[in-house]
CSV table of C-alpha atoms in Angstrom, one decimal:
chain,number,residue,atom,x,y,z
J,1,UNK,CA,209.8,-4.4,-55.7
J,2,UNK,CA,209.7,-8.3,-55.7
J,3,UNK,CA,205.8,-9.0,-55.3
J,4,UNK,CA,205.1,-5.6,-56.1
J,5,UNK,CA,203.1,-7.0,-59.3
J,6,UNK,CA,205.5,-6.7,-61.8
J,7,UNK,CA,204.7,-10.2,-64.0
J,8,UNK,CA,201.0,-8.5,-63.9
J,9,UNK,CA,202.4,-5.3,-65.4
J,10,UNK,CA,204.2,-7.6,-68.2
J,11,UNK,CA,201.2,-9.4,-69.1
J,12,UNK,CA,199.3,-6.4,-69.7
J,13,UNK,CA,202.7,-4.4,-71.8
J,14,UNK,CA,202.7,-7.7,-73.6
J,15,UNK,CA,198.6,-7.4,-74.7
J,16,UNK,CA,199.0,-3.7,-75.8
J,17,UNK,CA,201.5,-4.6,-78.4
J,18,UNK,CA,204.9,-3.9,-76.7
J,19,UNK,CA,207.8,-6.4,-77.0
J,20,UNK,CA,209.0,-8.2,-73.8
J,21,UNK,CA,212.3,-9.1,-71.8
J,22,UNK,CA,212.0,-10.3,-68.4
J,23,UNK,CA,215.1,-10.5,-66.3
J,24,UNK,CA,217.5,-8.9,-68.7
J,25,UNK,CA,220.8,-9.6,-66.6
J,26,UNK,CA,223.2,-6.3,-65.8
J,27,UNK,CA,225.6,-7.2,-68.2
J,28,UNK,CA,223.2,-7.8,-70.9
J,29,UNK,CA,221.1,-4.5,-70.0
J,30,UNK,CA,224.5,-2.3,-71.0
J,31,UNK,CA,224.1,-3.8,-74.6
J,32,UNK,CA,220.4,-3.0,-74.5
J,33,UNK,CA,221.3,-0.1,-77.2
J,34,UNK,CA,223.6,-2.2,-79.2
J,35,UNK,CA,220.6,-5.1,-79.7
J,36,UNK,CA,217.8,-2.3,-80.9
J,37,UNK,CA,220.3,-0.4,-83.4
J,38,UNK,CA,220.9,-4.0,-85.2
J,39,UNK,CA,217.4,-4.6,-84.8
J,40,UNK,CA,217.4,-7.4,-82.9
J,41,UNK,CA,215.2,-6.2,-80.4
J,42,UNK,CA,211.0,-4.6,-81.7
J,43,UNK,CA,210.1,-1.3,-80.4
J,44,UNK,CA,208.2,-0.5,-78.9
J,45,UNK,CA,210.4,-2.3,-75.9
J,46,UNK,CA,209.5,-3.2,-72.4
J,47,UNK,CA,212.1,-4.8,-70.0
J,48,UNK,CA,210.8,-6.0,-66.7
J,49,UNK,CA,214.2,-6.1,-63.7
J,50,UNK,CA,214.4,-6.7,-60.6
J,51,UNK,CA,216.9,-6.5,-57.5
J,52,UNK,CA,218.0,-9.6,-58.9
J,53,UNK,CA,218.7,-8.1,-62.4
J,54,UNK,CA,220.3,-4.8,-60.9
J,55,UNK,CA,223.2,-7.0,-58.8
J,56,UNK,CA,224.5,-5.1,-55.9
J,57,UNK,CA,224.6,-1.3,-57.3
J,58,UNK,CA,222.2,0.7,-59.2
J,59,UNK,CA,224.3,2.8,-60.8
J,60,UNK,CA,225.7,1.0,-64.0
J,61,UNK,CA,221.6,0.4,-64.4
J,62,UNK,CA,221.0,4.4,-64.6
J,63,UNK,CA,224.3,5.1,-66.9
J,64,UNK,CA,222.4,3.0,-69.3
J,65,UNK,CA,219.4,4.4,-69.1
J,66,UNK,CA,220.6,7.7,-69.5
J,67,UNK,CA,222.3,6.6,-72.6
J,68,UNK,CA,219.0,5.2,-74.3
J,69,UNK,CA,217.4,8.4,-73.2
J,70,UNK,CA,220.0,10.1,-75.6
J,71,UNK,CA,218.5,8.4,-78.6
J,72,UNK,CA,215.2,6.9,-77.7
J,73,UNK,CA,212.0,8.0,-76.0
J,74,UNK,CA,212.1,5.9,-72.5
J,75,UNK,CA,210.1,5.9,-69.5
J,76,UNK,CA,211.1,4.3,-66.4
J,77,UNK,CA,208.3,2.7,-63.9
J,78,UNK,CA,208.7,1.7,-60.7
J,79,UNK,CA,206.5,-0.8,-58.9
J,80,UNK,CA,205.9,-0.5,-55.0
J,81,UNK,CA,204.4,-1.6,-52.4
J,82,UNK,CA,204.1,-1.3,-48.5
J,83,UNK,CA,206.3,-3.7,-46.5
J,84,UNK,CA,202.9,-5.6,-44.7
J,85,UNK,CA,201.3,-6.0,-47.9
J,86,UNK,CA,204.6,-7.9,-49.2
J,87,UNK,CA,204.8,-9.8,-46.1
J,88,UNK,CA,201.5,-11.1,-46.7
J,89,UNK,CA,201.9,-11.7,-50.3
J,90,UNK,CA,204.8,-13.5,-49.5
J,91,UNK,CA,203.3,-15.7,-46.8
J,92,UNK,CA,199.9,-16.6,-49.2
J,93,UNK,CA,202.2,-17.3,-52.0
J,94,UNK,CA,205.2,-19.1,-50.4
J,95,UNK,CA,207.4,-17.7,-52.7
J,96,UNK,CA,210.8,-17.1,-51.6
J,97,UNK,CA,212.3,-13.5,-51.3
J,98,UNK,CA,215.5,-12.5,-53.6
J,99,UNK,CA,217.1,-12.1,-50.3
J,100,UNK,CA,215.8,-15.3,-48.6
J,101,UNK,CA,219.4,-15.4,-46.8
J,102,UNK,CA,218.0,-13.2,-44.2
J,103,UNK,CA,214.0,-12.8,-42.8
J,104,UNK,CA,211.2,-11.9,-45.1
J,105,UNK,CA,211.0,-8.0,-43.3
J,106,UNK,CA,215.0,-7.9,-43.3
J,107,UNK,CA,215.1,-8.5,-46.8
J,108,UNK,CA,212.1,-6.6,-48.0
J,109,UNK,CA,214.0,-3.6,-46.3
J,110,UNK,CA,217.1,-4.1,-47.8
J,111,UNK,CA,215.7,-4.7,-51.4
J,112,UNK,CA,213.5,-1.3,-50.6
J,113,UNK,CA,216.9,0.8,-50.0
J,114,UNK,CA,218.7,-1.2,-53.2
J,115,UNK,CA,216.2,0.1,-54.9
J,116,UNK,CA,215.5,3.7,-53.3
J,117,UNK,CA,218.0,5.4,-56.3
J,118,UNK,CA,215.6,4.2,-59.0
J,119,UNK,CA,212.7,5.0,-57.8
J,120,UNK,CA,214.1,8.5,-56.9
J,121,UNK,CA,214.3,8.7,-60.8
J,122,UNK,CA,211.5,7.2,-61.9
J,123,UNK,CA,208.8,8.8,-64.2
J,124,UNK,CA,206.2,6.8,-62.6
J,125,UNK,CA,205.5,5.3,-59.2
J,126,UNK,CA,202.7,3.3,-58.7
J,127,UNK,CA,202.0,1.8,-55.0
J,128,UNK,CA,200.2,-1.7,-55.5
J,129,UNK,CA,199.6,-2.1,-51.8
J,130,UNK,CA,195.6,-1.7,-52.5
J,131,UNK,CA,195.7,-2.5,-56.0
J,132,UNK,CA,193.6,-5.6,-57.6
J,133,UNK,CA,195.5,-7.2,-60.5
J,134,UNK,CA,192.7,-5.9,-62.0
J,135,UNK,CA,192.6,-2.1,-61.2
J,136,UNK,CA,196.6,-2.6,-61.7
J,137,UNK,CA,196.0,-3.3,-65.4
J,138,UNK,CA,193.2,-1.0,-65.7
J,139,UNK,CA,195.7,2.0,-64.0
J,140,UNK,CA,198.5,0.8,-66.6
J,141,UNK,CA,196.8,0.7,-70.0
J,142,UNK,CA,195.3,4.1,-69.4
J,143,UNK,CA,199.2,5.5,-68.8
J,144,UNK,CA,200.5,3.5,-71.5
J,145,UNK,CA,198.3,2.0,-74.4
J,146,UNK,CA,199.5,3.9,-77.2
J,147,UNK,CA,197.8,6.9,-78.9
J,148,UNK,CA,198.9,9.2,-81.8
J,149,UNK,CA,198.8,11.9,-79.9
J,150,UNK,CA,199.6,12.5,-76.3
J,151,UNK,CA,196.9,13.3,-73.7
J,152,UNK,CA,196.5,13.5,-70.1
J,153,UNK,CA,194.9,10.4,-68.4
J,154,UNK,CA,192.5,11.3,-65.7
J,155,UNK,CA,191.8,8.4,-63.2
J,156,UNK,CA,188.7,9.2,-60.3
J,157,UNK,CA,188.6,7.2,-57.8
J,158,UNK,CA,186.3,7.0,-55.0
J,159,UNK,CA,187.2,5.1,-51.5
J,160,UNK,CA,186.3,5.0,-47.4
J,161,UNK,CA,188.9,6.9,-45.3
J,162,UNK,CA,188.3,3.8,-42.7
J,163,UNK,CA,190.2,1.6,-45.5
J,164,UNK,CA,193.0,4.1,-45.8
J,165,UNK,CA,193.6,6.8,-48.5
J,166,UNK,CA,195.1,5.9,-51.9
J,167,UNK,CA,199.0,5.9,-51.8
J,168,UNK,CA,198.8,7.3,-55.7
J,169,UNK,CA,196.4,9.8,-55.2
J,170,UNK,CA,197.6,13.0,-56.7
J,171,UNK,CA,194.5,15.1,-55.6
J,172,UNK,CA,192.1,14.4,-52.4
J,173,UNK,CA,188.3,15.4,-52.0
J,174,UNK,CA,186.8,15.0,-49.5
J,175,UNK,CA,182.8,14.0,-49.6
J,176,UNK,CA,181.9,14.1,-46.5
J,177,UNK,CA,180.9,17.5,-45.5
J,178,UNK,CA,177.3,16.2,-47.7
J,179,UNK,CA,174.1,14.4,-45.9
J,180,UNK,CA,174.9,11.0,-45.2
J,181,UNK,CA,172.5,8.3,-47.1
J,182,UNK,CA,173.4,6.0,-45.5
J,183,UNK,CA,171.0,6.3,-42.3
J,184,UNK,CA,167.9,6.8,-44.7
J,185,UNK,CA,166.6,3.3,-44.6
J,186,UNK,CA,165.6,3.2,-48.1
J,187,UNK,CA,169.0,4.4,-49.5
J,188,UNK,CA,171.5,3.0,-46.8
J,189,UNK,CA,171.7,-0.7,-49.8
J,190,UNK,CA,172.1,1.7,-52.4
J,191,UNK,CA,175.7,3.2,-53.9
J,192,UNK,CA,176.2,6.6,-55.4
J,193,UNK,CA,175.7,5.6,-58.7
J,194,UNK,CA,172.0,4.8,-58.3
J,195,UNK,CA,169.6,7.4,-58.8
J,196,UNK,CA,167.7,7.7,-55.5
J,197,UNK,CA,171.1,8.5,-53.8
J,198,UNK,CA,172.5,10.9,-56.4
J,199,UNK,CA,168.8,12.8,-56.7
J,200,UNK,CA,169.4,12.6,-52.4
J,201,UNK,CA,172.6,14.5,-52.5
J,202,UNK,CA,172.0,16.8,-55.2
J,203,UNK,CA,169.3,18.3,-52.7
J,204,UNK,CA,172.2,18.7,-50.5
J,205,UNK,CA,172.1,22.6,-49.8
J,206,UNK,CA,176.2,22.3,-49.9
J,207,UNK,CA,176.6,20.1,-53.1
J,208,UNK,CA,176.0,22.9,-55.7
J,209,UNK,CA,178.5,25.7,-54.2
J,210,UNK,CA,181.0,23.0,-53.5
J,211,UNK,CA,180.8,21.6,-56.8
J,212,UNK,CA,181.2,24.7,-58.5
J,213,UNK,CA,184.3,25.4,-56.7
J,214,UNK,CA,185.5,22.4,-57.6
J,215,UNK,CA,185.5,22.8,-61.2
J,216,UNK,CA,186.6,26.2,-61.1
J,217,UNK,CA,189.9,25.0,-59.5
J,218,UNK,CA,190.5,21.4,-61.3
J,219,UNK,CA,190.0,23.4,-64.9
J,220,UNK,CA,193.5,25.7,-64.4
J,221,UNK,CA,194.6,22.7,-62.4
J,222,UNK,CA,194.3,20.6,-65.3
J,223,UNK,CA,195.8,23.1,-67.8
J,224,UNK,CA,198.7,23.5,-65.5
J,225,UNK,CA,199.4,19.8,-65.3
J,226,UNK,CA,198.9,19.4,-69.1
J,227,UNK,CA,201.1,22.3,-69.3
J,228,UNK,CA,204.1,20.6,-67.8
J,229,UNK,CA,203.8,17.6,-69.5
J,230,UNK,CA,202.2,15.6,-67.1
J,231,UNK,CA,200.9,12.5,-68.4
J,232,UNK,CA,198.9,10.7,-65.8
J,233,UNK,CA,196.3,12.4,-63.0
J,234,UNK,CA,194.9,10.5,-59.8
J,235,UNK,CA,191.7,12.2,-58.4
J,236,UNK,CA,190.3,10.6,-55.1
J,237,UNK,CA,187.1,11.5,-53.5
J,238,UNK,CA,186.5,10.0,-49.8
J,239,UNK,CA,184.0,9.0,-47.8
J,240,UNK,CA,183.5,7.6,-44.4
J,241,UNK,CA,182.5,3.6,-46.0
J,242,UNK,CA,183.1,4.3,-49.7
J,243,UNK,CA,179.6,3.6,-50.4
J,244,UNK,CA,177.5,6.9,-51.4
J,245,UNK,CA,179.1,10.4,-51.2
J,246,UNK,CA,182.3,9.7,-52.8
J,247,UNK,CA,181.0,7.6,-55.4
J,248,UNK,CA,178.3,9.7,-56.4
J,249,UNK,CA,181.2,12.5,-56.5
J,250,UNK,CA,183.4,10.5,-58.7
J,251,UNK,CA,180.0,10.0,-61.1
J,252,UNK,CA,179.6,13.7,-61.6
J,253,UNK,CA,183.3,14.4,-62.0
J,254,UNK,CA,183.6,11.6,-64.1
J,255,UNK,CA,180.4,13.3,-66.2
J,256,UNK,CA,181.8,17.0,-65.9
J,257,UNK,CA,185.3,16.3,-67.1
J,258,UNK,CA,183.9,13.5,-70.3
J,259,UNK,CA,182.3,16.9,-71.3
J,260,UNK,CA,185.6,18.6,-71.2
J,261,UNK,CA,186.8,15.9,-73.7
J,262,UNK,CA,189.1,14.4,-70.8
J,263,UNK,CA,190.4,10.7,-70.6
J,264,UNK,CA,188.5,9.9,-67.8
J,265,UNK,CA,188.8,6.1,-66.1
J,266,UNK,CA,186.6,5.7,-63.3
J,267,UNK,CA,187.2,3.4,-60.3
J,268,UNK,CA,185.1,2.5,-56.8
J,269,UNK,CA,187.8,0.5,-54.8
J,270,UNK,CA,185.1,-0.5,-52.0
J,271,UNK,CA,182.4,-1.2,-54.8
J,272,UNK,CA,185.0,-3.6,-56.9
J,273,UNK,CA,184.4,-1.6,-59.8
């Protein structure tokens, strides 16, 4: 999507080593496989497109896709974002829209169903409506910075259900069935990760028992997903302000699974971190 953050996501493919084409047009994306056989073109290869790179119709764009899929290893990643979020990006930026013929919400809708067929296809979909540029770079180089051997990429991340729950989350917990800290005086400045609040909460009569059910599931879980394939795993824990139970959650997941030998990345959306 235009203003989804997709010269942020170039930026970052372009400091992890990958060659980069921006705005490839159509009829130049069907030689794609022509300009890499006669080496012309580094792998590995990123291409950034837009609506405005696609033209009208999707579906010469997926015929040759498929076709590099038949000789190369490619991964297709789609950038979204809520409709608000753009119209305020928009407004901030005073860009204009690819389809500035018509009003900023008419043509954000239309570029969303131009689109719909390749995100229907796409092997990852990341919503940027409450990602930072920072977090999105964080969330990109643990997909794809390069390793010699595959492994899956674990990304916790704690956050207040006030603010809204995060669109990529793959699995949900929910912290708020433990004592809240933040009406004891003393700890209500504190965050999870201090040590007051995470000795607080591990008194909780419920934390041990949860917990342990916790890790009994997300071990099979992760196999399962590992199993498949799966390359990339969003854990969310939630709170009511983001500030204590779900971060100190996130901590001792984050702590459990490093002793697993996971790829863990750890994120507080309401602490910045």
């Amino acid at each position: 999507m235009s203003g989804a953050g997709r010269s942020t996501a170039l930026k970052v493919f372009e400091d992890l080593g990958y060659t980069i084409i921006d705005n490839l047009p159509q009829y130049l994306f069907a030689h794609l496989h022509e300009g890499i056989q006669e080496g012309n073109l580094g792998l590995p290869l990123v291409v950034g497109v837009d609506v405005r790179t696609l033209g009208a119709q999707a579906g010469s764009f997926l015929k040759t896709l498929d076709k590099l899929r038949q000789t190369y290893n490619v991964k297709l990643l789609y950038l979204g974002c809520h409709s608000d979020v753009l119209m305020k990006r928009y407004n901030v930026s005073r860009h204009r829209h690819p389809y500035g013929h018509k009003t900023l919400a008419e043509g954000i809708q239309e570029e969303r169903e131009r689109l719909a067929p390749i995100k229907a296809v796409a092997d990852y979909v990341i919503d940027t409506s409450l990602l930072s540029v920072v977090t999105l770079g964080r969330v990109l180089k643990n997909i794809f910075t390069r390793a010699t051997s595959p492994q899956l990429q674990i990304r916790l991340i704690s956050f207040s259900y006030r603010k809204g729950l995060p669109a990529d989350a793959d699995i949900v917990l929910d912290a708020r069935f433990l004592e809240n800290p933040h009406y004891e005086e003393h700890l209500q400045p504190l965050t999870g990760r201090d040590e007051p609040v995470a000795k607080f909460l591990q008194h909780d009569r419920s934390w041990t028992s949860v917990f342990t059910s916790i890790k009994q599931t997300l071990e099979p879980t992760l196999k399962g997903f590992k199993n498949s394939g799966r390359s990339y795993l969003t854990i969310a824990c939630g709170c009511t302000g983001g500030q204590h139970r779900s971060v100190f959650m996130v901590e001792q997941l984050a702590k459990y699974l490093q002793k697993l030998g996971e790829n863990v990345m750890v994120e507080h959306r309401e602490l910045g971190l």
